[in-house]
CSV table of C-alpha atoms in Angstrom, one decimal:
chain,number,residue,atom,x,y,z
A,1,UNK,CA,31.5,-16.8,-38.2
A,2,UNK,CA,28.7,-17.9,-39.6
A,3,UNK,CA,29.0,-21.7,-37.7
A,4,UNK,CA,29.6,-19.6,-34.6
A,5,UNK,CA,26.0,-17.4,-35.4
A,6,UNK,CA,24.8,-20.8,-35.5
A,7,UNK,CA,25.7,-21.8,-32.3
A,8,UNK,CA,24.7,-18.7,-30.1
A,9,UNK,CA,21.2,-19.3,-31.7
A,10,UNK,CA,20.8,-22.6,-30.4
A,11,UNK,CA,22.2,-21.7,-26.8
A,12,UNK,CA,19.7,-18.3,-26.8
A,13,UNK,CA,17.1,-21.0,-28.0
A,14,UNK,CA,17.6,-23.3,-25.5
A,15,UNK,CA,18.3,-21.2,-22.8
A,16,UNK,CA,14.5,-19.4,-23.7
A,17,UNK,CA,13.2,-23.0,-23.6
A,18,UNK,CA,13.9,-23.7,-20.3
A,19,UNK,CA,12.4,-20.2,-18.8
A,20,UNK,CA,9.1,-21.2,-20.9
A,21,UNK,CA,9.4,-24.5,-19.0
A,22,UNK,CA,10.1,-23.0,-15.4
A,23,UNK,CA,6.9,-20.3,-16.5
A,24,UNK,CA,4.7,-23.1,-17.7
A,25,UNK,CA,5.3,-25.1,-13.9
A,26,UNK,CA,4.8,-22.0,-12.1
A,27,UNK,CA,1.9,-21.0,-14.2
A,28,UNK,CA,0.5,-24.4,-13.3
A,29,UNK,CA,1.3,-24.1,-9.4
A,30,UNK,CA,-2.4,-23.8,-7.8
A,31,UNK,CA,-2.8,-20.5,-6.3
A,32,UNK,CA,-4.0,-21.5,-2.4
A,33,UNK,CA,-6.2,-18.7,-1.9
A,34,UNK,CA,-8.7,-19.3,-4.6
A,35,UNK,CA,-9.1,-23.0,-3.6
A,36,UNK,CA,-10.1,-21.9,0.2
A,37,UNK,CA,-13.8,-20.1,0.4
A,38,UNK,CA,-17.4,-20.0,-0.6
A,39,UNK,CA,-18.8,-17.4,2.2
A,40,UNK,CA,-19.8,-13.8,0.9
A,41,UNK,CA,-17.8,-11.2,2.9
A,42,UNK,CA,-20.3,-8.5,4.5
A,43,UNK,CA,-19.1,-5.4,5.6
A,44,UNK,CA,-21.1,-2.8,7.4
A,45,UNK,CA,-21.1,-0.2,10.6
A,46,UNK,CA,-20.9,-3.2,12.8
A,47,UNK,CA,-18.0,-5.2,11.0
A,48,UNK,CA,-14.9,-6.2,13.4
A,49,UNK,CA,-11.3,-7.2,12.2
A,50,UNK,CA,-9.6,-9.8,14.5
A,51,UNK,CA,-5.9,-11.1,14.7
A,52,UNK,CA,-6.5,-13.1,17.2
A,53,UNK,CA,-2.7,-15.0,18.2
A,54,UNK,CA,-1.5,-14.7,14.3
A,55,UNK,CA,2.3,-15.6,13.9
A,56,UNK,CA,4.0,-15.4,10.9
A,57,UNK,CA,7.3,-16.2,9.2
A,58,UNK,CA,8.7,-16.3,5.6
A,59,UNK,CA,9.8,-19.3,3.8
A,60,UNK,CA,13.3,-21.1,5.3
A,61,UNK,CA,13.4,-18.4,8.1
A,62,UNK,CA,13.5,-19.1,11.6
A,63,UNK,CA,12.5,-15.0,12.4
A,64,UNK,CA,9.0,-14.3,13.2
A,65,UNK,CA,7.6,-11.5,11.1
A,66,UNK,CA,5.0,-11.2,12.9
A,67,UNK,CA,4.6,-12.9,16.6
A,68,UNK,CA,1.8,-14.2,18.5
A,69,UNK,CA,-0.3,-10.5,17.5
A,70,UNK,CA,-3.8,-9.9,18.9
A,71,UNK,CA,-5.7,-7.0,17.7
A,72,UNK,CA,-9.2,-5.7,16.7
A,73,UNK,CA,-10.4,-2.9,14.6
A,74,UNK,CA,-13.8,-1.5,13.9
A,75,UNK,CA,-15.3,-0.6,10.9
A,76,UNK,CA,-15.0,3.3,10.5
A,77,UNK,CA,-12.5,3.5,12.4
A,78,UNK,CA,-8.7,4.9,11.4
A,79,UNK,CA,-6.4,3.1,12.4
A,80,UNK,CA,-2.1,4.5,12.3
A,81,UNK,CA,0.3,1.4,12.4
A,82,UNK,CA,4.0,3.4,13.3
A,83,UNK,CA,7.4,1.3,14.3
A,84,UNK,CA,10.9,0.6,12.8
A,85,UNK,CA,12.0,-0.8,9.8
A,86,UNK,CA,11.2,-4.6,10.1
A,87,UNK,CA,8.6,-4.4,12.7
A,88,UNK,CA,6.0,-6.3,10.5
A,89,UNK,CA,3.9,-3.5,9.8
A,90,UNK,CA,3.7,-4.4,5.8
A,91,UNK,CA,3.0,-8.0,6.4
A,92,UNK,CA,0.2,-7.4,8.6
A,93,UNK,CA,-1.4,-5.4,5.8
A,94,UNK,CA,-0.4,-8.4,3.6
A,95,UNK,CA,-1.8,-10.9,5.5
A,96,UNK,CA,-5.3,-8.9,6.5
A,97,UNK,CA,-5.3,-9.1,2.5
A,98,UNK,CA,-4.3,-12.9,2.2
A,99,UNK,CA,-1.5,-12.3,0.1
A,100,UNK,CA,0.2,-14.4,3.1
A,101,UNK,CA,-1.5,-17.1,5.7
A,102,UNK,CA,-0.6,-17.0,9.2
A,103,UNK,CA,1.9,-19.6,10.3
A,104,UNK,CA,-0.2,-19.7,13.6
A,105,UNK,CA,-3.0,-18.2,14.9
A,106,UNK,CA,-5.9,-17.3,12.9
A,107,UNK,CA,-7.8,-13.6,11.2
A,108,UNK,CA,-11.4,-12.9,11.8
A,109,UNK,CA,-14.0,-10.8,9.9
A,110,UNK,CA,-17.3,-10.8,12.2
A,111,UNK,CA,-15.7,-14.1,13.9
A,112,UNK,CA,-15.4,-15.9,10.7
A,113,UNK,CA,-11.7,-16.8,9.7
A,114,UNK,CA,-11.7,-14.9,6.5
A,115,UNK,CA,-9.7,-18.0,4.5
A,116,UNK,CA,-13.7,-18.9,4.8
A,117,UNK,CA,-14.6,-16.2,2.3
A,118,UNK,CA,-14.7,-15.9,-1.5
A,119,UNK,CA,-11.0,-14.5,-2.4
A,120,UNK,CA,-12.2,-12.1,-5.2
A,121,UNK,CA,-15.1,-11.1,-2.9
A,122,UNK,CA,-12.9,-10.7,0.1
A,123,UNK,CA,-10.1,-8.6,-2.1
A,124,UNK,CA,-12.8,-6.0,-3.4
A,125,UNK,CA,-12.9,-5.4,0.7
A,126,UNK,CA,-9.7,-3.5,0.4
A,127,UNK,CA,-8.4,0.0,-1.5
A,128,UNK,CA,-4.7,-1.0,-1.5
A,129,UNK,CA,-1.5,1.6,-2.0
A,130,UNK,CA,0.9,-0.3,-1.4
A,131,UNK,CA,4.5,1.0,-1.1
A,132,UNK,CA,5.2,-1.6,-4.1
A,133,UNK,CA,2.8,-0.3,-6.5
A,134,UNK,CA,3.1,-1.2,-9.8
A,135,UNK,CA,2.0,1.3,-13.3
A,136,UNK,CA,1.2,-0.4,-17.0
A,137,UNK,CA,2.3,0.2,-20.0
A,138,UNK,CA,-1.8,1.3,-20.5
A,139,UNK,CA,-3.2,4.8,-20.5
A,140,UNK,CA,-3.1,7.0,-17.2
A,141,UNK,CA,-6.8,5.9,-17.4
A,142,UNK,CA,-6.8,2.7,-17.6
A,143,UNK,CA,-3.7,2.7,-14.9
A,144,UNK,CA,-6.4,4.2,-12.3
A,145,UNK,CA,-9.3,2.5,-13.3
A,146,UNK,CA,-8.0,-0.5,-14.0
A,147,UNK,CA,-10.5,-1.4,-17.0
A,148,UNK,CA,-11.0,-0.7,-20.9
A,149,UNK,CA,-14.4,0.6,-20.2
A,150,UNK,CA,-15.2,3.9,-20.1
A,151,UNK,CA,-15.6,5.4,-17.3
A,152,UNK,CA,-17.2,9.1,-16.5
A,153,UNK,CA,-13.9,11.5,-17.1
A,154,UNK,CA,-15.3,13.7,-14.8
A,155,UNK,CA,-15.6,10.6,-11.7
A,156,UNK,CA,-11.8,10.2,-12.9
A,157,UNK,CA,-10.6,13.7,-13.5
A,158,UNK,CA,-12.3,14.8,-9.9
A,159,UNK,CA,-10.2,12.5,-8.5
A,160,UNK,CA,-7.0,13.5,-10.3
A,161,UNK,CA,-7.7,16.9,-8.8
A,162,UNK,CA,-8.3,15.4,-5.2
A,163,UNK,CA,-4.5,13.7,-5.6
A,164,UNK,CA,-2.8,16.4,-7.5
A,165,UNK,CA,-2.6,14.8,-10.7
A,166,UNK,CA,-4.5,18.0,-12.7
A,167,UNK,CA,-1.6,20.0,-13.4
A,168,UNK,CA,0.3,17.5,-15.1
A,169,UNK,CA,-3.0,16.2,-16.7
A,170,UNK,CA,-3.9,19.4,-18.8
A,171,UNK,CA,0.1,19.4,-19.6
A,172,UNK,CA,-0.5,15.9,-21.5
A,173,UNK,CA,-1.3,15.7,-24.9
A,174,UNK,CA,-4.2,13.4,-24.8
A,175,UNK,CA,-5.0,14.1,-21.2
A,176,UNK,CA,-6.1,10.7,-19.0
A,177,UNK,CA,-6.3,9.2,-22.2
A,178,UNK,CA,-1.9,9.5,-23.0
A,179,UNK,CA,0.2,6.1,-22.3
A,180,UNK,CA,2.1,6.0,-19.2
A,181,UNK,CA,5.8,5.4,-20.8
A,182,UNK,CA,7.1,5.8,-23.9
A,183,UNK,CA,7.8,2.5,-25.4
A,184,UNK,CA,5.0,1.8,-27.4
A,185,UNK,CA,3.8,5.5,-27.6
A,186,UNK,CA,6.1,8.3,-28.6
A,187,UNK,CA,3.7,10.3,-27.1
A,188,UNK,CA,3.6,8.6,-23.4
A,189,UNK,CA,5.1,10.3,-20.4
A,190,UNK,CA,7.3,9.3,-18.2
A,191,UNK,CA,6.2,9.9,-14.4
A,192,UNK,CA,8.1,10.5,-12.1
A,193,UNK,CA,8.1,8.5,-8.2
A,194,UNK,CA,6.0,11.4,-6.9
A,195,UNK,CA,3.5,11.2,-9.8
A,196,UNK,CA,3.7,8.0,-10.2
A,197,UNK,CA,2.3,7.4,-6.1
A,198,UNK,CA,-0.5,9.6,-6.7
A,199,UNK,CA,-1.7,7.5,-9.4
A,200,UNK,CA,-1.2,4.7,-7.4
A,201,UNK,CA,-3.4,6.5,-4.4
A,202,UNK,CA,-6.1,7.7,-7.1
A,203,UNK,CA,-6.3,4.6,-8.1
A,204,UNK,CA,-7.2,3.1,-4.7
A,205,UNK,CA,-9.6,6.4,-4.5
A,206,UNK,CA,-11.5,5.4,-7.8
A,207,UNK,CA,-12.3,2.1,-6.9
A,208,UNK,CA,-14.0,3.2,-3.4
A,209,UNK,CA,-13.7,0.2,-1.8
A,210,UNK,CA,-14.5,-0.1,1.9
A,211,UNK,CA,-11.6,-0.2,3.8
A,212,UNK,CA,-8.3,1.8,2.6
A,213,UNK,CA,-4.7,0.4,3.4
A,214,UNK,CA,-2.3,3.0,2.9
A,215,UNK,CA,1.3,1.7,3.1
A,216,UNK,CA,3.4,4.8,3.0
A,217,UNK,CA,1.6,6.3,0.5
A,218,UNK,CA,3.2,9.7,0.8
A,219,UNK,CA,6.9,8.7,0.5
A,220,UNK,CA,7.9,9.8,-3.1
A,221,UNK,CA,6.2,13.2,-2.0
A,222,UNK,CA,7.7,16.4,-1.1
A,223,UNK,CA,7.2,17.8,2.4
A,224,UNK,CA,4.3,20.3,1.1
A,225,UNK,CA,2.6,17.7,-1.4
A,226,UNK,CA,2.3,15.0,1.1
A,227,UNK,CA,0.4,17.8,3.4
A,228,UNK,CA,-1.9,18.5,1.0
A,229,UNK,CA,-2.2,14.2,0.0
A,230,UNK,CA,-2.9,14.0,3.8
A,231,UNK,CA,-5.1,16.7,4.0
A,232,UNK,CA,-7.5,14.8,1.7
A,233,UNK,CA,-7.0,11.9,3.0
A,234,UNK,CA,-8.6,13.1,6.2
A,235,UNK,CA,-11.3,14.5,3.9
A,236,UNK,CA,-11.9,11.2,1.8
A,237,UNK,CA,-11.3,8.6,4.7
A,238,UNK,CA,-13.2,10.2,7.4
A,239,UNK,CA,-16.6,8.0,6.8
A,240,UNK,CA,-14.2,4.9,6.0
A,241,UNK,CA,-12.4,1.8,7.4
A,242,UNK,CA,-8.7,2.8,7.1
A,243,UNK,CA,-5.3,1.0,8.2
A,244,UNK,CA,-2.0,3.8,7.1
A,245,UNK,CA,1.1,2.7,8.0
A,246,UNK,CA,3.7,5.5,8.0
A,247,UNK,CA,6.9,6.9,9.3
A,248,UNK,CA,5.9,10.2,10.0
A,249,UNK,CA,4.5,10.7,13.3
A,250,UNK,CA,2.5,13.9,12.0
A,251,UNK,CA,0.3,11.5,10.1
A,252,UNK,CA,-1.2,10.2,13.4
A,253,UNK,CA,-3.8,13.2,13.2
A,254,UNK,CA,-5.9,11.4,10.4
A,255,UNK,CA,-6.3,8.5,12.7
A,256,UNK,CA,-8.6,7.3,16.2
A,257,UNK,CA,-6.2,5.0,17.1
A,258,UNK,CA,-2.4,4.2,17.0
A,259,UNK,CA,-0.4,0.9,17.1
A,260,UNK,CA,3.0,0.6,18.0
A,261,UNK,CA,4.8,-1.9,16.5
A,262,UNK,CA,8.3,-3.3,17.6
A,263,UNK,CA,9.9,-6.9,16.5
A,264,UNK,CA,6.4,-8.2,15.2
A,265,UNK,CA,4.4,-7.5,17.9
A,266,UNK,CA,2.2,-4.5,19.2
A,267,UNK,CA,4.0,-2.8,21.9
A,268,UNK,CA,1.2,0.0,22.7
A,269,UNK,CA,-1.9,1.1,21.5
A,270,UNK,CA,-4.5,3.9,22.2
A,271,UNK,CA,-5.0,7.7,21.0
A,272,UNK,CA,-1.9,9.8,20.1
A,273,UNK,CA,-2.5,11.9,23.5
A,274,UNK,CA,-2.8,8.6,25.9
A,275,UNK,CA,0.3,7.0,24.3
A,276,UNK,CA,2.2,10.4,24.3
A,277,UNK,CA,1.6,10.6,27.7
A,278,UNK,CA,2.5,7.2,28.6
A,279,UNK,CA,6.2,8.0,28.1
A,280,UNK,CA,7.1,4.8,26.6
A,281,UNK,CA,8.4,3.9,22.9
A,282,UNK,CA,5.6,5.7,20.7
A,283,UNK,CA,6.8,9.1,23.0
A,284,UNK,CA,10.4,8.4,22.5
A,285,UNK,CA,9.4,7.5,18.1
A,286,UNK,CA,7.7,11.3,18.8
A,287,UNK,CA,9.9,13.2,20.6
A,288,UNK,CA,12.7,12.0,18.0
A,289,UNK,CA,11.0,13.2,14.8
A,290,UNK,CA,10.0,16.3,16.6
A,291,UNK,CA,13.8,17.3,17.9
A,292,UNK,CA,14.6,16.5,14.7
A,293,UNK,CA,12.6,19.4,13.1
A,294,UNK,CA,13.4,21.9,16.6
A,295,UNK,CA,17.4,21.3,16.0
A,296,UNK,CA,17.3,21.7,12.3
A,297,UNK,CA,20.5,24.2,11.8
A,298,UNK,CA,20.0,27.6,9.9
A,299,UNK,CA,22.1,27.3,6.3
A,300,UNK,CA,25.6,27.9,6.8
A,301,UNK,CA,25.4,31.0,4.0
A,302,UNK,CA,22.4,32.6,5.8
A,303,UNK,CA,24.9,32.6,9.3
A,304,UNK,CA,28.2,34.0,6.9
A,305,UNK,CA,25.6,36.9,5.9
A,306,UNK,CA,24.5,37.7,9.7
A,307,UNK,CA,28.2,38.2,10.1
């Protein structure tokens, strides 16, 4: 027994040596967009966004993401991205960030390509809430701000009450100062998905940045919460650059102008009344979600009691 104890060490210690090894390589890997860069970003009333012919496809695939896309979009303008599954809706947003480079083609801001610009400089363009949002095992603070400074509770709290967050705030025994998660404070909560994306969006409202990306940002929410989350949003965004991507169609109010996306391309674009009257794809997406909600049955138990 113990020879055997001996043995399982060795293989748990070897086996831990080689992920060291493979985290040691990868933490040595150069990151590409901090090599490329030296321009300061400036972003005013008069800024411009260009995908100008931008292709894109993963590693070892042979399917375009995203093909051969030409687009502008202004500063203080809202822009809605809608389309299937698949469409490349999330990798534009991830390549207007530089998480990915184009395969072809090329991104503008004010006609420079903006692999030109600093990469920290150019990030701190962009409010992100992404649909893969990470939280930390930090305080709910420090989850929104991002920083072991202290910040003015009442900047933080305001914005708590602007995404709903209040209410489960005042239930918390140390308030925005108690861990998200329990394991290394019995004290910690536990959010759930819909809490857990409003900390995500007030985090991308606390740092003000501005353009906001929104990718979905209302998905863990119930139908009623994700009214109100919009309702601010409309509120909050109005003076702003903003790119939301989203499935439902009744999100197209907060925004001037709507793209249609369909196999990595755009399809249509214009105001919600222009493409709805085109009667192509964005009035067939529309018509859809709306049927949907016209046809919804009464419950079965409500009918038994008529009779």
């Amino acid at each position: 027994e113990a020879f055997n104890s001996i043995v399982n060490s060795y293989m748990r210690m070897a086996k831990s040596g080689m992920e060291i090894h493979e985290l040691m390589i990868f933490m040595e890997t150069p990151i590409k967009q901090y090599a490329t860069g030296t321009k300061i970003p400036v972003f005013d009333e008069n800024s411009i966004f260009e995908f100008r012919n931008v292709s894109f496809k993963y590693l070892k695939s042979d399917i375009y993401a995203i093909k051969n896309l030409s687009l502008k979009f202004y500063a203080n303008q809202r822009l809605c991205i809608v389309g299937s599954n698949g469409s490349g809706k999330t990798t534009f947003l991830k390549l207007l960030t530089r998480l990915y480079f184009p395969t072809e083609g090329e991104i503008l801001l004010n006609g420079v390509n903006i692999n030109e610009y600093d990469y920290e400089k150019y990030q701190q363009l962009f409010a992100p809430v992404f649909q893969d949002y990470s939280l930390y095992l930090l305080s709910l603070r420090e989850n929104i701000t991002f920083s072991n400074e202290n910040g003015d509770d009442n900047d933080i709290i305001n914005i708590c009450k602007e995404c709903g967050l209040y209410d489960l705030i005042e239930k918390l025994p140390r308030g925005i100062n108690t861990s998200v998660y329990k394991l290394f404070d019995e004290e910690g909560f536990e959010p759930s998905g819909g809490e857990g994306q409003k900390i995500a969006i007030a985090r991308a409202l606390y740092h003000n940045a501005p353009v906001y990306l929104l990718d979905e940002p209302t998905s863990a929410l119930d139908p009623v919460a994700e009214h109100d989350i919009y309702a601010q949003f409309y509120n909050l965004i109005k003076s702003k650059t903003a790119i939301l991507i989203t499935h439902r169609l009744s999100a197209v109010q907060l925004a001037d102008k709507v793209a249609v996306f369909s196999e990595g391309q755009v399809v249509e674009y214009g105001t919600h009344t222009e493409l709805y009257a085109k009667g192509g794809v964005y009035t067939e997406m529309f018509d859809k979600q709306a049927q949907f909600y016209r046809d919804a049955k009464t419950d079965p138990s409500e009918e038994d009691n008529e009779q």
